[in-house]
Short mmCIF file of C-alpha atoms in Angstrom, two decimals:
data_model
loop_
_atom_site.label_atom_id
_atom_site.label_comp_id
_atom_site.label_asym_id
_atom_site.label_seq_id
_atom_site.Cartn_x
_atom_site.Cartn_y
_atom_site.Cartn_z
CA UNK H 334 32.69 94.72 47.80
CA UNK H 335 32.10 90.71 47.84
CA UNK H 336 33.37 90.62 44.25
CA UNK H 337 36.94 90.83 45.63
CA UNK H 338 39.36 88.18 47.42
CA UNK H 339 40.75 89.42 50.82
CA UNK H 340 43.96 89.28 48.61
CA UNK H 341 42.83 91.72 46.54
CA UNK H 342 41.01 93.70 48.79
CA UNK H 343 44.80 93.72 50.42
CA UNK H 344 46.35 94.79 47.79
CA UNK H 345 44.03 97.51 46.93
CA UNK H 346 44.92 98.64 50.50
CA UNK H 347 48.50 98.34 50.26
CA UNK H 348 48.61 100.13 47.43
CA UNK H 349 46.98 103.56 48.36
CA UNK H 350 48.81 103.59 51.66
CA UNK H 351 51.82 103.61 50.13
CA UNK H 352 50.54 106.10 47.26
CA UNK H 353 49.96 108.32 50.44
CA UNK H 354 53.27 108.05 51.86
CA UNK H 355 55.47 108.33 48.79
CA UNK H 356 53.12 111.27 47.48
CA UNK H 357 52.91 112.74 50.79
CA UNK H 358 56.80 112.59 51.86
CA UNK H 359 57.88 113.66 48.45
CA UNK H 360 55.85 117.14 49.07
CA UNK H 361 56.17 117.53 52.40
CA UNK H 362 59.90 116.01 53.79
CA UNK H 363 61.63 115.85 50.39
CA UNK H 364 60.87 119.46 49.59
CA UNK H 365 61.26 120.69 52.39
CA UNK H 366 64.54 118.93 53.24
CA UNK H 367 66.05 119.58 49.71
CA UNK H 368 69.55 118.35 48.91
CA UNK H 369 69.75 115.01 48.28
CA UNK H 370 65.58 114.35 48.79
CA UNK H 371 64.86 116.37 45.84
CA UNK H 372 68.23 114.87 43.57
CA UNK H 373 66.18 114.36 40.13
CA UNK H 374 66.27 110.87 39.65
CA UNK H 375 65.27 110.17 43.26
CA UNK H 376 62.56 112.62 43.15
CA UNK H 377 60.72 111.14 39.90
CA UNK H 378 61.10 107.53 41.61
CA UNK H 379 59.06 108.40 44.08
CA UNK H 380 56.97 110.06 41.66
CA UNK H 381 56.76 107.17 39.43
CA UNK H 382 56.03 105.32 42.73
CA UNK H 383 52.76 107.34 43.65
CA UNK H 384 51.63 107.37 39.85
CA UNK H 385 51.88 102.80 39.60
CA UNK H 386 50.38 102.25 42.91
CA UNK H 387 47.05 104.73 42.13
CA UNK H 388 46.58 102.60 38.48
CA UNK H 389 47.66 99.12 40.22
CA UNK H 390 44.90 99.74 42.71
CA UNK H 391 42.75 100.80 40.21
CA UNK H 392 42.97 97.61 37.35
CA UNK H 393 42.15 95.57 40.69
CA UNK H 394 39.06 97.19 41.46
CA UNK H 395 38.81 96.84 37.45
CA UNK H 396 39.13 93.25 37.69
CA UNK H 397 41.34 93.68 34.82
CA UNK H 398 42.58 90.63 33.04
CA UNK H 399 46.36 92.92 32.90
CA UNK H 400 46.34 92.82 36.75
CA UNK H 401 49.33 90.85 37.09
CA UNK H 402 51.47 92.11 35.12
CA UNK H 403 50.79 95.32 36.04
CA UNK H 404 51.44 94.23 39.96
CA UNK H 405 54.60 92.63 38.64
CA UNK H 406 55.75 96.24 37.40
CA UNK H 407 54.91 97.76 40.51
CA UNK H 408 56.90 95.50 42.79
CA UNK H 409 59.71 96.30 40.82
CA UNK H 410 59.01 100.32 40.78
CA UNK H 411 58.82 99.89 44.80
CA UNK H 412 61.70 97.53 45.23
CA UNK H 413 63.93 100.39 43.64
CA UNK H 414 61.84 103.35 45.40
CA UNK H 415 62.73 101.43 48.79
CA UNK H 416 66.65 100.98 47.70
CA UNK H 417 66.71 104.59 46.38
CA UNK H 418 64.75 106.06 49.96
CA UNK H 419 67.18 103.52 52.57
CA UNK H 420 70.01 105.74 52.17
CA UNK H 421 67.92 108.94 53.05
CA UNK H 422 67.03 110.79 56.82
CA UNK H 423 63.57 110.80 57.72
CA UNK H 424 62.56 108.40 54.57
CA UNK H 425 62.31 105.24 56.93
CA UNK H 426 58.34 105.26 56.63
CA UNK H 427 58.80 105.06 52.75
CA UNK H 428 61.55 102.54 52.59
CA UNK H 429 58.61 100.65 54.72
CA UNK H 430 55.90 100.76 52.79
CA UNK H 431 57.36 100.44 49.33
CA UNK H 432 58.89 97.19 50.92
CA UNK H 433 55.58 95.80 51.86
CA UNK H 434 53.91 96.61 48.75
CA UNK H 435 56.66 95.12 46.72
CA UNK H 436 55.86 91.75 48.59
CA UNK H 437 51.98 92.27 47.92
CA UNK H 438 52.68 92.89 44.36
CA UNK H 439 54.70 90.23 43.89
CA UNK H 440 52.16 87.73 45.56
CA UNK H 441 49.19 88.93 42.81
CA UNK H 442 51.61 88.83 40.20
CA UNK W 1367 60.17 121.10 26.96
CA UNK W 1368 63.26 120.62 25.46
CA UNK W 1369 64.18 117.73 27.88
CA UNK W 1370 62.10 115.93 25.56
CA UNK W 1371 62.63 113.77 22.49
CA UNK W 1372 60.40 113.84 19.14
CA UNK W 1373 59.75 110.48 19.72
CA UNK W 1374 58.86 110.91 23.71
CA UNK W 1375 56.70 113.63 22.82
CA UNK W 1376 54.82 111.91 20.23
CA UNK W 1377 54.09 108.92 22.49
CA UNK W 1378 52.67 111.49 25.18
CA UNK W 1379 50.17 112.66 22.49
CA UNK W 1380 49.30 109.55 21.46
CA UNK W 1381 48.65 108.02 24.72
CA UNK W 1382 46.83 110.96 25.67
CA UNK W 1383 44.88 110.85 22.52
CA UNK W 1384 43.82 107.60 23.25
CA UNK W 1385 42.78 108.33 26.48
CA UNK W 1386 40.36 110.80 25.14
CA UNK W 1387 38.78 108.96 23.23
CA UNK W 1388 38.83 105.41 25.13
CA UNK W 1389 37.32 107.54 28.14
CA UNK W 1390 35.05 109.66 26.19
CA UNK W 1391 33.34 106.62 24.20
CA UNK W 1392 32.82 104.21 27.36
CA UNK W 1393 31.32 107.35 29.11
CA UNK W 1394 28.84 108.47 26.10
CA UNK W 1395 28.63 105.88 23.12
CA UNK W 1396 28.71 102.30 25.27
CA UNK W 1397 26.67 103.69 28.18
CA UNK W 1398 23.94 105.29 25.58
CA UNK W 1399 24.05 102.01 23.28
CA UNK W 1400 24.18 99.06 25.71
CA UNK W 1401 24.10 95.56 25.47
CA UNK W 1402 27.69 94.61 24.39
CA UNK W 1403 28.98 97.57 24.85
CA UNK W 1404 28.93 97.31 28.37
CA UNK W 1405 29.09 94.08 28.52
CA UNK W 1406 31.37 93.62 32.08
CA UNK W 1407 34.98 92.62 30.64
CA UNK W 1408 34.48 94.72 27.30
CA UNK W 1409 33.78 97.85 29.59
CA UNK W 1410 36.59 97.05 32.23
CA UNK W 1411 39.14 96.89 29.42
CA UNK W 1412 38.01 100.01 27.73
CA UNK W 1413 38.45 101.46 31.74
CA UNK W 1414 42.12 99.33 31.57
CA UNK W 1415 43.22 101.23 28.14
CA UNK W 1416 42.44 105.10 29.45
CA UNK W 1417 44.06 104.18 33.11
CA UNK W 1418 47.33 102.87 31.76
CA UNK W 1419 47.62 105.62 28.65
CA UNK W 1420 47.29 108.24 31.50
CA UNK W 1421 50.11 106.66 33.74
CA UNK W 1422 52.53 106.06 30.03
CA UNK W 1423 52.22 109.72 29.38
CA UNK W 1424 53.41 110.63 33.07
CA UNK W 1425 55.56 107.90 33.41
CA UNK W 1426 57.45 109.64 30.08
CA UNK W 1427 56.70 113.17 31.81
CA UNK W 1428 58.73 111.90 34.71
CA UNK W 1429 61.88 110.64 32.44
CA UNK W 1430 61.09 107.45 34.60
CA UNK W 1431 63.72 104.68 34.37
CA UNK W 1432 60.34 102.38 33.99
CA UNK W 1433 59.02 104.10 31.22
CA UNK W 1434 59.85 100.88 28.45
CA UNK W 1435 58.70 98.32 30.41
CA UNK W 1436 55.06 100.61 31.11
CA UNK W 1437 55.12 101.09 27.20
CA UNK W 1438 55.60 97.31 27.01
CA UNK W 1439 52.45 96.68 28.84
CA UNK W 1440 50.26 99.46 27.65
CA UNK W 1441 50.88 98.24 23.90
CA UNK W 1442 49.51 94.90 25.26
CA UNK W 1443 46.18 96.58 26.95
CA UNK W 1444 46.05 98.74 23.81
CA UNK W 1445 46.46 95.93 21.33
CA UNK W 1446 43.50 93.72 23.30
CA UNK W 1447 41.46 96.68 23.32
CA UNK W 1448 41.83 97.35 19.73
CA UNK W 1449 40.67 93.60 19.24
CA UNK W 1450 37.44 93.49 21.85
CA UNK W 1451 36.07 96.91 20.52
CA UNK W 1452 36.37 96.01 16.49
CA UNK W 1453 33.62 94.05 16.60
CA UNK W 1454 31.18 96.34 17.88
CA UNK W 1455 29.08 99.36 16.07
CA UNK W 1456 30.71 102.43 16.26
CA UNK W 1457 33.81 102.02 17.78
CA UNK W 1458 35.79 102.42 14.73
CA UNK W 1459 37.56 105.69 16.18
CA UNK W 1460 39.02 103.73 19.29
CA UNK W 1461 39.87 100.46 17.17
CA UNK W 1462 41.92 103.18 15.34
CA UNK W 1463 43.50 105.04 18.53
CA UNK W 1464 44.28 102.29 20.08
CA UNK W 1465 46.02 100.66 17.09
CA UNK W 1466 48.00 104.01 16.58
CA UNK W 1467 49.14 103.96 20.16
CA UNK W 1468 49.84 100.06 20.19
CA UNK W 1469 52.37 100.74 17.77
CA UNK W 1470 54.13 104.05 19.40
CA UNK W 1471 54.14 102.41 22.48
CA UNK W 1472 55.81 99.21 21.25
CA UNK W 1473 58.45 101.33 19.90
CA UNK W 1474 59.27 102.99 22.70
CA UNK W 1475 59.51 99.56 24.54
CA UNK F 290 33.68 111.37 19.39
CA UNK F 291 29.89 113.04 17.89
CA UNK F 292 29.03 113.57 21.60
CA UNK F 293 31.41 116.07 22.06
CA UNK F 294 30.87 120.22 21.43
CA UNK F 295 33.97 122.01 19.81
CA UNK F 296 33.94 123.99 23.09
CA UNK F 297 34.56 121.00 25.14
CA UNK F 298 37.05 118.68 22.62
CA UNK F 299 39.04 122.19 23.12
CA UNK F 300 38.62 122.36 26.72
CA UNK F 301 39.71 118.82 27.26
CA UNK F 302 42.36 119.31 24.59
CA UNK F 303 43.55 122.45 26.25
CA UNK F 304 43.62 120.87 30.40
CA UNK F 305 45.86 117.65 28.93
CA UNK F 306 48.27 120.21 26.87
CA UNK F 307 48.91 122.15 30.00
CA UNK F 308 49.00 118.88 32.42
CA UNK F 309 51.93 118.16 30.22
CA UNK F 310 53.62 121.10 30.08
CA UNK F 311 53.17 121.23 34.20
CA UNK F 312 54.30 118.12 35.03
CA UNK F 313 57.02 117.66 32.17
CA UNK F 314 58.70 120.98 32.90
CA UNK F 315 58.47 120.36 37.12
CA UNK F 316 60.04 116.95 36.39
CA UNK F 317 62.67 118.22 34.37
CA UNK F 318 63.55 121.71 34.24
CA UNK F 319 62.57 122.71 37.98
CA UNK F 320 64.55 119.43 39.19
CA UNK F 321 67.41 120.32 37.00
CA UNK F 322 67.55 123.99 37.99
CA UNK F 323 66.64 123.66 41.73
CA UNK F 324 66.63 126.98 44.09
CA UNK F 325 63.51 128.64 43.52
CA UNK F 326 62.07 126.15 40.42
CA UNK F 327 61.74 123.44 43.44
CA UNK F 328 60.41 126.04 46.61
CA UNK F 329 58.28 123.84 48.47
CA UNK F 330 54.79 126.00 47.64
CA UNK F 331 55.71 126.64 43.69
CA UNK F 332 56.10 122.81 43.27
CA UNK F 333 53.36 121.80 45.00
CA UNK F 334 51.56 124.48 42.90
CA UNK F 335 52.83 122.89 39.74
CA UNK F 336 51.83 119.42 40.90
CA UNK F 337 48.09 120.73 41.69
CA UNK F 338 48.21 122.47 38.40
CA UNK F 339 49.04 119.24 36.40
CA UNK F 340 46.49 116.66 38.63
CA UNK F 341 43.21 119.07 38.67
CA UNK F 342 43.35 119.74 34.49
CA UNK F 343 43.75 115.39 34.36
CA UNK F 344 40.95 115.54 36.62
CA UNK F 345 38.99 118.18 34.52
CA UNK F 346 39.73 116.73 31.22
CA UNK F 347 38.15 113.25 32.60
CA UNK F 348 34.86 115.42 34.36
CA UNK F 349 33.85 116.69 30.43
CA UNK F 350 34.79 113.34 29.08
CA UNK F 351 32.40 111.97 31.90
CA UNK F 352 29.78 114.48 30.45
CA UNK F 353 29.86 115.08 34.26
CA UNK F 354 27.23 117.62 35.68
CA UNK F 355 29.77 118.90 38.17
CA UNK F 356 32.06 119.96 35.08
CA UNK F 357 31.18 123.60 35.26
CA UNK F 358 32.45 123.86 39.07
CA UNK F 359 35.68 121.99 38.30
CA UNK F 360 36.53 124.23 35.34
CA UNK F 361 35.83 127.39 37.89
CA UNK F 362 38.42 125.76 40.60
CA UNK F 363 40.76 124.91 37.66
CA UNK F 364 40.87 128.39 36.06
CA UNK F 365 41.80 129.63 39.59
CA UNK F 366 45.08 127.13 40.15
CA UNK F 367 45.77 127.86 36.73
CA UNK F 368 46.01 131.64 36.95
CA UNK F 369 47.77 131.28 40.37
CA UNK F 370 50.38 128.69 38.79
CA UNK F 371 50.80 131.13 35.70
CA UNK F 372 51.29 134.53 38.29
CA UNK F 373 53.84 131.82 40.15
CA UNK F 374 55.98 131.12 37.23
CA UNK F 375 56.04 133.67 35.37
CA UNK F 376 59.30 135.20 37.97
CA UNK F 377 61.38 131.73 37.03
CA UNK F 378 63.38 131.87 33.80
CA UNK F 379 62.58 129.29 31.49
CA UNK F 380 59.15 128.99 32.35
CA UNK F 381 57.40 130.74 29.42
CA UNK F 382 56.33 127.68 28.39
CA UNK F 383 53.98 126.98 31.30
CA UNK F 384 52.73 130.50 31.89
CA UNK F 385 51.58 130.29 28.24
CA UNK F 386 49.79 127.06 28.82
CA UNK F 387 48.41 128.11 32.32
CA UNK F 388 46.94 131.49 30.86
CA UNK F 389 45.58 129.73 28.11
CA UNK F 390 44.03 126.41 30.02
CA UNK F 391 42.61 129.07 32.51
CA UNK F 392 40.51 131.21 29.75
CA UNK F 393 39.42 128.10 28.45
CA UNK F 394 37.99 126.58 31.36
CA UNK F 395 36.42 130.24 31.96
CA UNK F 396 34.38 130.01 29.26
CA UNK F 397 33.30 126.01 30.18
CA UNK F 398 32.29 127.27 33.63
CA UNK K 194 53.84 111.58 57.51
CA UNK K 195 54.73 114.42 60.55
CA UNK K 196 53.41 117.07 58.22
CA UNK K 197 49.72 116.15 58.69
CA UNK K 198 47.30 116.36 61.03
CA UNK K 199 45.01 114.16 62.36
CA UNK K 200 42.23 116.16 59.93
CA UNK K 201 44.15 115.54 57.15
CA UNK K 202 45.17 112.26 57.41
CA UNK K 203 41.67 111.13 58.33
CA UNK K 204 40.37 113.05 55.02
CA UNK K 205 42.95 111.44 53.08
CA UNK K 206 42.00 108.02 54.09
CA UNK K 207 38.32 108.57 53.74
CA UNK K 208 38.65 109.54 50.27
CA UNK K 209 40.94 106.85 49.29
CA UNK K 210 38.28 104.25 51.03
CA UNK K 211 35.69 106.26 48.87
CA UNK K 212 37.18 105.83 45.71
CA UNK K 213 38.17 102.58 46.13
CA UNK K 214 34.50 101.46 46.87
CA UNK K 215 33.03 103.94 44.16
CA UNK K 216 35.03 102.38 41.59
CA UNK K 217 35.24 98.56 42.66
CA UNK K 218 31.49 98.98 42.92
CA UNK K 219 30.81 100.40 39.31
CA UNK K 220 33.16 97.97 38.06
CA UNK K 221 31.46 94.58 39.60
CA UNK K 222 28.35 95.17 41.06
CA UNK K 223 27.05 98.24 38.69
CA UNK K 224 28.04 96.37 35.56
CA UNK K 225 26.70 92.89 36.80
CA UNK K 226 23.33 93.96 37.66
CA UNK K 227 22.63 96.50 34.71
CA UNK K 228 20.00 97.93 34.27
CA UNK K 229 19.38 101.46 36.59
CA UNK K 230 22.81 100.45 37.82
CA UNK K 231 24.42 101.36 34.00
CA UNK K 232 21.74 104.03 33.52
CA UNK K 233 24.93 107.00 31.74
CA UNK K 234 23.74 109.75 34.05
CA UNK K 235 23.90 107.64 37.52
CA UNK K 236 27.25 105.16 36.34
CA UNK K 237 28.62 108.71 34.99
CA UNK K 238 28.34 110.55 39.11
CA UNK K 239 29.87 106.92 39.98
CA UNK K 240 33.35 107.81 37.99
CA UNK K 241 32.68 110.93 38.91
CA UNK K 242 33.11 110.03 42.52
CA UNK K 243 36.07 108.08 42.35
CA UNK K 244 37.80 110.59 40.11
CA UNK K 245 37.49 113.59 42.19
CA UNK K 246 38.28 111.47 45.57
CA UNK K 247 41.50 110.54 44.22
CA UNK K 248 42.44 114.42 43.67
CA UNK K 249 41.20 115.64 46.90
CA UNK K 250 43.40 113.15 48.59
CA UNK K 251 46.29 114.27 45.90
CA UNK K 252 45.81 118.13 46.82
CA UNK K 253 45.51 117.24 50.46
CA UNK K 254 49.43 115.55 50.37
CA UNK K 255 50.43 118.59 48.06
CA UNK K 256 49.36 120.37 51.36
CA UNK K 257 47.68 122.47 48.41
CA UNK K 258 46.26 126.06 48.70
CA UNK K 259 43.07 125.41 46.73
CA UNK K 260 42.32 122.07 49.11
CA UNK K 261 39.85 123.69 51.05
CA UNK K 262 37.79 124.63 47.40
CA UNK K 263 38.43 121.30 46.52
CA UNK K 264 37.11 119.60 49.26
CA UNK K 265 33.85 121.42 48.94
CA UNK K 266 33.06 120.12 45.64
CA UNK K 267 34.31 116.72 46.49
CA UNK K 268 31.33 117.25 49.14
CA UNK K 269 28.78 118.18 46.98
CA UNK K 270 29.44 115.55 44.05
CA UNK K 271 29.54 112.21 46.84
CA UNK K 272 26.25 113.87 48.28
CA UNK K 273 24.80 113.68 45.09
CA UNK K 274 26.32 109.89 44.58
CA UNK K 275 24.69 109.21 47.87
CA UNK K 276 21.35 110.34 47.19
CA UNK K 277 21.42 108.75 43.32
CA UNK K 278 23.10 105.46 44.35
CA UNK K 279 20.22 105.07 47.93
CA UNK K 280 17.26 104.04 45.37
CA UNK K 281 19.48 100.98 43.79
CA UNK K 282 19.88 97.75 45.31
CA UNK K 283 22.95 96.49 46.89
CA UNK K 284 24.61 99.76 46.66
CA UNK K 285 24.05 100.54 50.45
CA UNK K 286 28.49 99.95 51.17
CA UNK K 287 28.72 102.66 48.52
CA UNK K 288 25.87 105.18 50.01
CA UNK K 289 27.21 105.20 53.86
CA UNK K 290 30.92 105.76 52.21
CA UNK K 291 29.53 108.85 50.29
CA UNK K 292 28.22 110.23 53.13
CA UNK K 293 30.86 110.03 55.46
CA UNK K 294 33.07 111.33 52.65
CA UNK K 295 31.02 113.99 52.55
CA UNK K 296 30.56 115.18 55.93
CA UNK K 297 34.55 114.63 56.24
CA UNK K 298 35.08 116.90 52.93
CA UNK K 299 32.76 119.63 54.72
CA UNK K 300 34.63 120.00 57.89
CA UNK K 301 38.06 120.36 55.66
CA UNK K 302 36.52 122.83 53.59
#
C-alpha cells in the first residue's frame, strides 16, 4: 500500500473503526436497549453513519479525485451522529469515534 | 413503501440503475477492451460513480437528513463520469445512465 | 450491457428490488411501528436481507465465479426473512419481494 | 462493543484490513502495472474480495444467523485471491492478508 499518505492510510482506518462501532452498537446496544436508542431519526443517523464511512474509506483507496468532498460530508454526518449519541447510556464509545473521525474528515477535506 | 415519495422513489431507481450498469461495464466491457478503458483515473471514477449511487439510494432508503447534500455530490461524480466515458467506444449506455441520474439527483439536491 | 444473460439482468434486477424494499420498509415502517417490527433478531434479519442481495447483485455484475454460492446463501436469508415477516402487519410488501428474490437466486445457483 | 467476543472482533477487523488492502491494491498497484494485474478474471476475484469482506464484517455486527455460512465462502473466495494474486509481482501485502483472512473466516465458520 505505498500508493497512500499515512494521512490517508489514517483515514481509511478511522473510517472502518467507526463503521464498526456505529454498525455494531446500533444492532447490538440500540436494539437491544430500545426506547430512545431505536427513536427513528436517531436510529437512521447512525445508519447513515455506517453507510458514509464504508464509501469515504472506499473513494480513498479509489484515489478518487471526489475524496474531499466526500470527507467533508462525512465529518458533518459524524459531527451530528456524535451530538445525537452524547445524550444516550452506553453510547459513549460512539460519541468517541464519530468525534475522531469528524476531525480526520475534516483534515482530508 | 408508502413512506416514500414519487420523486424519492424514482431517484432510488435511477441511482440503482446506474449502478448496474457503471459496475457491470467496468467489470466486463473496460476490463475485456483495455487500453483507455482502464486507463487508472477513467477506471477509478467509473468505481467512484457505482460506490456513491449505492450509498444515494440508501441514504434515501434511510429518510436521512443528508440525503440533498449526498444527491449534491453524486450529480457531480455522475456528471464527470458522463464526460470521461463519452469519449470512449461503447460506453454510450453509461454516458446515458449517468446523464439520467445527474439530472434526478440534482433535483433532489 | 451485451455481457449480460436475461437470467442474470433479472437476478440482479430482482436482489436490488428486494434490497430496497428491506431496507426502506426496516427504516421506515418497522421504526415507525416499533414492538415486534424492531425485535432485535427480525431487524438484524432485515438488515442481512438488504446487505447480502447488494452484495449478490455486485458478484453477477462482477461475472464473479463464486456467484452461484452467494445466490445459494442468499435464497436461504431470503426465505428466512420472508417466513419472519410474514407474522408483522404491513409487511406484504417484503414477503413478496423476499419469496420472489429467493426463487430467483434458486435458479442462478 | 460488549456484545462481541474476542473471535468476532478479531474477524471483523481482519476483514476490514482485507478489504481495505484488496481494494487499495486493485485500485493503485493493479491498475498501474497492467498487464496480468488487469487480466478480467484475476482483477474480477480482486473486487470480489473486497466486496464479500465488507459483508462478512456487516453480518458479523448484525450478530447474523447465516454468519457462520458466510464466513465460509468469504474463506474460500480470499483462498482463491491468494493463490491467483501469489504469481504477480508486488502483490505479496495482498497474498499474506488473504490468507490470514482466510484461516480467520474458517475458524468462525
Amino acid at each position: 500500500m505505498h500508493a497512500f499518505s499515512r494521512q490517508e492510510m489514517d483515514c481509511i482506518k478511522d473510517c472502518l473503526d467507526c463503521h464498526k462501532i456505529c454498525l455494531g452498537l446500533a444492532m447490538t446496544h440500540c436494539l437491544d436497549e430500545g426506547s430512545d436508542h431505536i427513536a427513528p431519526q436517531h436510529f437512521r443517523l447512525m445508519m447513515d453513519c455506517a453507510a458514509i464511512r464504508a464509501t469515504v474509506a472506499d473513494f480513498i483507496m479509489h484515489k478518487s479525485q471526489f475524496h474531499r468532498q466526500m470527507c467533508a460530508l462525512c465529518a458533518e454526518v459524524c459531527q451530528a451522529c456524535a451530538m445525537d449519541c452524547q445524550h444516550l447510556a452506553g453510547m459513549e464509545e460512539c460519541v468517541a469515534a464519530c468525534r475522531s473521525c469528524a476531525q480526520v474528515c475534516r483534515t482530508m477535506a
